[in-house]
Short mmCIF file of C-alpha atoms in Angstrom, two decimals:
data_model
loop_
_atom_site.label_atom_id
_atom_site.label_comp_id
_atom_site.label_asym_id
_atom_site.label_seq_id
_atom_site.Cartn_x
_atom_site.Cartn_y
_atom_site.Cartn_z
CA UNK A 1 0.00 0.00 0.00
CA UNK A 2 1.57 3.27 -1.14
CA UNK A 3 1.72 6.17 1.32
CA UNK A 4 1.64 9.72 -0.08
CA UNK A 5 3.17 12.17 2.41
CA UNK A 6 3.42 15.91 1.79
CA UNK A 7 5.80 18.17 3.70
CA UNK A 8 4.11 21.50 4.25
CA UNK A 9 4.67 24.73 6.13
CA UNK A 10 3.37 27.97 4.65
CA UNK A 11 6.48 29.76 5.92
CA UNK A 12 9.60 29.46 3.80
CA UNK A 13 13.05 28.57 5.04
CA UNK A 14 12.02 25.89 7.51
CA UNK A 15 13.89 23.05 5.80
CA UNK A 16 11.13 21.40 3.77
CA UNK A 17 13.31 20.44 0.82
CA UNK A 18 16.23 19.16 2.89
CA UNK A 19 13.77 17.23 5.05
CA UNK A 20 11.93 15.80 2.03
CA UNK A 21 15.16 14.52 0.51
CA UNK A 22 16.52 12.98 3.70
CA UNK A 23 13.27 11.40 4.84
CA UNK A 24 12.86 9.96 1.34
CA UNK A 25 16.42 8.62 1.44
CA UNK A 26 15.89 7.11 4.90
CA UNK A 27 12.76 5.32 3.69
CA UNK A 28 14.50 4.13 0.52
CA UNK A 29 17.41 2.87 2.60
CA UNK A 30 15.03 0.39 4.25
CA UNK A 31 14.26 -1.16 0.86
CA UNK A 32 11.17 0.85 -0.08
CA UNK A 33 10.71 2.21 -3.57
CA UNK A 34 10.41 5.97 -3.06
CA UNK A 35 9.57 8.95 -5.27
CA UNK A 36 10.03 12.65 -4.41
CA UNK A 37 7.63 15.00 -6.20
CA UNK A 38 8.87 18.60 -6.29
CA UNK A 39 5.94 21.05 -6.39
CA UNK A 40 8.03 24.19 -5.79
CA UNK A 41 8.83 26.21 -8.93
CA UNK A 42 12.38 26.79 -7.65
CA UNK A 43 13.13 23.15 -8.52
CA UNK A 44 15.50 22.72 -5.59
CA UNK A 45 15.05 18.96 -5.15
CA UNK A 46 16.81 18.11 -8.41
CA UNK A 47 19.49 20.75 -7.83
CA UNK A 48 20.19 19.49 -4.31
CA UNK A 49 20.67 16.00 -5.69
CA UNK A 50 23.14 17.13 -8.34
CA UNK A 51 20.80 17.19 -11.33
CA UNK A 52 21.23 20.30 -13.47
CA UNK A 53 17.99 22.12 -14.26
CA UNK A 54 18.99 22.64 -17.88
CA UNK A 55 15.55 22.20 -19.42
CA UNK A 56 16.47 18.97 -21.17
CA UNK A 57 13.90 16.89 -19.30
CA UNK A 58 10.17 17.23 -18.80
CA UNK A 59 8.90 18.27 -15.39
CA UNK A 60 5.80 18.34 -13.22
CA UNK A 61 4.78 21.58 -14.95
CA UNK A 62 4.54 19.73 -18.27
CA UNK A 63 2.49 16.93 -16.74
CA UNK A 64 0.07 19.26 -14.96
CA UNK A 65 -0.43 21.31 -18.12
CA UNK A 66 -1.13 18.16 -20.12
CA UNK A 67 -3.43 16.79 -17.39
CA UNK A 68 -5.46 20.01 -17.40
CA UNK A 69 -6.04 19.61 -21.12
CA UNK A 70 -6.65 15.86 -21.00
CA UNK A 71 -5.61 12.54 -19.45
CA UNK A 72 -1.93 11.70 -18.88
CA UNK A 73 -0.83 8.08 -19.11
CA UNK A 74 1.47 6.32 -16.65
CA UNK A 75 3.97 5.85 -19.47
CA UNK A 76 4.06 9.61 -20.06
CA UNK A 77 4.50 10.28 -16.32
CA UNK A 78 7.41 7.85 -16.19
CA UNK A 79 9.11 9.80 -18.98
CA UNK A 80 9.43 12.74 -16.58
CA UNK A 81 10.82 10.79 -13.62
CA UNK A 82 14.56 10.97 -13.02
CA UNK A 83 16.82 8.66 -10.98
CA UNK A 84 18.14 10.39 -7.87
CA UNK A 85 20.28 7.71 -6.27
CA UNK A 86 18.22 5.45 -4.03
CA UNK A 87 15.00 7.32 -4.82
CA UNK A 88 13.40 8.75 -7.94
CA UNK A 89 12.49 12.39 -8.61
CA UNK A 90 9.60 14.03 -10.42
CA UNK A 91 11.30 17.42 -10.88
CA UNK A 92 9.99 20.95 -11.11
CA UNK A 93 11.17 24.18 -12.69
CA UNK A 94 10.17 27.84 -13.07
CA UNK A 95 7.35 26.96 -15.49
CA UNK A 96 5.37 25.61 -12.55
CA UNK A 97 4.87 29.18 -11.30
CA UNK A 98 2.44 29.78 -14.16
CA UNK A 99 0.38 26.63 -13.65
CA UNK A 100 -1.72 28.22 -10.89
CA UNK A 101 -3.28 30.51 -13.49
CA UNK A 102 -4.06 27.63 -15.80
CA UNK A 103 -5.52 25.62 -12.91
CA UNK A 104 -7.96 28.41 -12.05
CA UNK A 105 -10.09 27.61 -15.09
CA UNK A 106 -9.57 23.84 -15.06
CA UNK A 107 -12.34 21.33 -14.45
CA UNK A 108 -11.87 19.73 -10.99
CA UNK A 109 -8.95 22.09 -10.52
CA UNK A 110 -7.94 20.71 -7.11
CA UNK A 111 -7.82 17.13 -8.44
CA UNK A 112 -5.31 17.50 -11.29
CA UNK A 113 -2.22 16.40 -9.35
CA UNK A 114 -4.19 13.61 -7.67
CA UNK A 115 -4.88 12.06 -11.09
CA UNK A 116 -1.12 11.89 -11.68
CA UNK A 117 -0.18 10.70 -8.19
CA UNK A 118 -2.86 8.00 -8.13
CA UNK A 119 -1.33 6.40 -11.24
CA UNK A 120 2.02 6.21 -9.43
CA UNK A 121 0.65 4.46 -6.34
CA UNK A 122 1.06 1.09 -8.03
CA UNK A 123 4.73 1.83 -8.79
CA UNK A 124 6.01 3.16 -5.44
CA UNK A 125 5.83 2.21 -1.77
CA UNK A 126 6.07 5.84 -0.70
CA UNK A 127 5.67 9.20 -2.44
CA UNK A 128 7.09 12.27 -0.70
CA UNK A 129 5.80 15.64 -1.95
CA UNK A 130 7.87 18.76 -1.27
CA UNK A 131 5.47 21.74 -1.09
CA UNK A 132 6.05 25.41 -1.88
CA UNK A 133 5.74 27.94 0.97
CA UNK A 134 2.55 29.48 -0.38
CA UNK A 135 -1.20 29.12 -0.23
CA UNK A 136 -2.51 28.48 -3.72
CA UNK A 137 -3.96 25.89 -6.04
CA UNK A 138 -0.72 23.92 -6.19
CA UNK A 139 -0.77 23.38 -2.42
CA UNK A 140 -4.47 22.51 -2.49
CA UNK A 141 -3.70 19.98 -5.24
CA UNK A 142 -0.91 18.49 -3.12
CA UNK A 143 -3.10 18.10 -0.05
CA UNK A 144 -5.94 16.62 -2.09
CA UNK A 145 -3.51 14.02 -3.48
CA UNK A 146 -1.95 13.16 -0.11
CA UNK A 147 -2.70 10.63 2.61
CA UNK A 148 -0.63 12.40 5.27
CA UNK A 149 0.90 15.81 5.97
CA UNK A 150 4.19 16.15 7.82
CA UNK A 151 4.95 19.64 9.15
CA UNK A 152 8.55 20.83 9.65
CA UNK A 153 8.86 23.80 12.01
CA UNK A 154 12.06 25.79 12.40
CA UNK A 155 12.98 26.33 16.05
CA UNK A 156 12.11 30.00 15.73
CA UNK A 157 9.10 31.98 16.91
CA UNK A 158 7.96 33.15 13.43
CA UNK A 159 7.93 29.59 12.16
CA UNK A 160 5.94 28.49 15.19
CA UNK A 161 3.41 31.27 14.55
CA UNK A 162 2.92 30.11 10.94
CA UNK A 163 1.61 26.77 12.21
CA UNK A 164 -1.89 28.14 12.71
CA UNK A 165 -2.22 29.12 9.05
CA UNK A 166 -0.76 25.79 7.94
CA UNK A 167 -3.14 23.79 10.12
CA UNK A 168 -6.06 25.92 8.95
CA UNK A 169 -5.24 25.15 5.32
CA UNK A 170 -5.02 21.43 6.06
CA UNK A 171 -8.37 21.50 7.85
CA UNK A 172 -10.02 23.38 4.97
CA UNK A 173 -8.83 20.78 2.47
CA UNK A 174 -9.93 17.96 4.78
CA UNK A 175 -13.44 19.40 5.06
CA UNK A 176 -13.98 20.22 1.39
CA UNK A 177 -11.68 18.04 -0.72
CA UNK A 178 -9.96 15.17 1.08
CA UNK A 179 -11.74 13.86 4.20
CA UNK A 180 -9.15 11.09 4.60
CA UNK A 181 -6.22 13.49 4.95
CA UNK A 182 -4.31 13.01 8.23
CA UNK A 183 -1.51 14.91 9.95
CA UNK A 184 1.42 12.54 10.44
CA UNK A 185 3.08 14.91 12.88
CA UNK A 186 5.18 17.98 13.51
CA UNK A 187 8.95 18.03 13.89
CA UNK A 188 11.49 20.73 14.69
CA UNK A 189 14.30 21.70 12.33
CA UNK A 190 17.47 23.76 12.89
CA UNK A 191 17.23 22.98 16.59
CA UNK A 192 20.00 24.30 18.86
CA UNK A 193 19.76 22.62 22.22
CA UNK A 194 22.01 25.18 23.91
CA UNK A 195 19.76 28.14 23.19
CA UNK A 196 16.79 29.22 25.25
CA UNK A 197 14.90 30.07 22.05
CA UNK A 198 15.09 26.55 20.63
CA UNK A 199 14.21 24.92 23.93
CA UNK A 200 11.36 27.38 24.44
CA UNK A 201 9.90 26.70 21.00
CA UNK A 202 10.15 22.95 21.62
CA UNK A 203 8.29 23.26 24.92
CA UNK A 204 5.67 25.60 23.45
CA UNK A 205 5.10 23.24 20.52
CA UNK A 206 4.51 20.31 22.85
CA UNK A 207 2.32 22.35 25.17
CA UNK A 208 0.17 23.86 22.41
CA UNK A 209 -0.18 20.93 20.02
CA UNK A 210 1.09 17.81 21.79
CA UNK A 211 -2.33 16.89 23.13
CA UNK A 212 -3.97 16.60 19.71
CA UNK A 213 -1.10 16.03 17.27
CA UNK A 214 2.04 13.95 17.21
CA UNK A 215 5.08 16.09 17.99
CA UNK A 216 8.13 14.03 17.10
CA UNK A 217 10.64 13.67 19.92
CA UNK A 218 13.42 13.77 17.34
CA UNK A 219 14.38 17.38 16.56
CA UNK A 220 16.65 17.91 13.55
CA UNK A 221 19.66 19.80 14.92
CA UNK A 222 21.17 22.85 13.26
CA UNK A 223 24.25 21.85 11.29
CA UNK A 224 26.37 23.38 8.53
CA UNK A 225 26.38 19.88 7.03
CA UNK A 226 22.85 20.55 5.74
CA UNK A 227 24.23 23.22 3.41
CA UNK A 228 26.82 20.79 2.06
CA UNK A 229 24.08 18.49 0.75
CA UNK A 230 23.54 20.60 -2.38
CA UNK A 231 27.30 21.09 -2.82
CA UNK A 232 27.85 17.34 -3.21
CA UNK A 233 24.48 16.40 -4.72
CA UNK A 234 23.68 13.78 -2.09
CA UNK A 235 21.47 13.47 0.97
CA UNK A 236 22.97 14.27 4.37
CA UNK A 237 22.37 10.66 5.38
CA UNK A 238 24.47 9.44 2.48
CA UNK A 239 27.22 11.99 3.07
CA UNK A 240 27.35 11.80 6.86
CA UNK A 241 25.53 8.65 8.03
CA UNK A 242 26.60 9.09 11.67
CA UNK A 243 25.78 12.78 11.93
CA UNK A 244 23.02 13.72 14.43
CA UNK A 245 21.04 15.26 11.55
CA UNK A 246 21.04 11.89 9.79
CA UNK A 247 19.99 10.11 12.97
CA UNK A 248 17.06 12.48 13.43
CA UNK A 249 15.78 12.01 9.89
CA UNK A 250 16.07 8.23 10.17
CA UNK A 251 14.04 8.33 13.39
CA UNK A 252 11.32 10.46 11.78
CA UNK A 253 11.20 8.08 8.81
CA UNK A 254 10.77 5.12 11.18
CA UNK A 255 7.91 6.97 12.82
CA UNK A 256 6.20 7.42 9.47
CA UNK A 257 6.25 3.69 8.77
CA UNK A 258 3.93 3.24 11.77
CA UNK A 259 1.15 4.64 9.60
CA UNK A 260 1.48 1.93 6.98
CA UNK A 261 -1.63 -0.22 6.58
#
């Protein structure tokens, strides 16, 4: 049974892309067949894994545009999927920024990505979707196509404050578009255990949301190693398997497997 998990926080800079890549790698490292779908027009997933965004391959923007105009076959979708080491990538690029406008007039406009993702469920054990930090039709498409949402929160007050808007968006989609959507949990990123700010945000997160949502015990620590991921085109886990960042992502990935049916 394929699990589709989207990583979402409406605030940028919280580590969604780094987290998507490393959680996907951790799941793939257990023998699962994993796909990362990049729904951010910056196309950072492919770049971070050493794949040049040179326009020589088709992307999610092409597939969504074709799906708006008509049906897209599994064979066509596979043409756009790239190998990214242990996992595969459905990449994005700047053309995706214009798809929101085309979606506005599409029939079943929130279901376009779901039609693509549903075809891939028979191919993969897990699909990780990296979301853009914005509230628009792309994000509503992602949440409609997902089984679970995983929320990374930077250990900073502004990121914590953005949680309300993120949770409100998830609840709106659950009520109107995807009643089966579940929140897999919240986890902290860029955590610095020596600072009062990080510890305070951790405590506030548990106090405010721990009673109704899963707040992962494993916080992803701040590390300069995260920046080196894009430099070498590999996941942090692959580069530094014993680093505390790698250990945290592996633990979060193990937690996600508890939701498998």
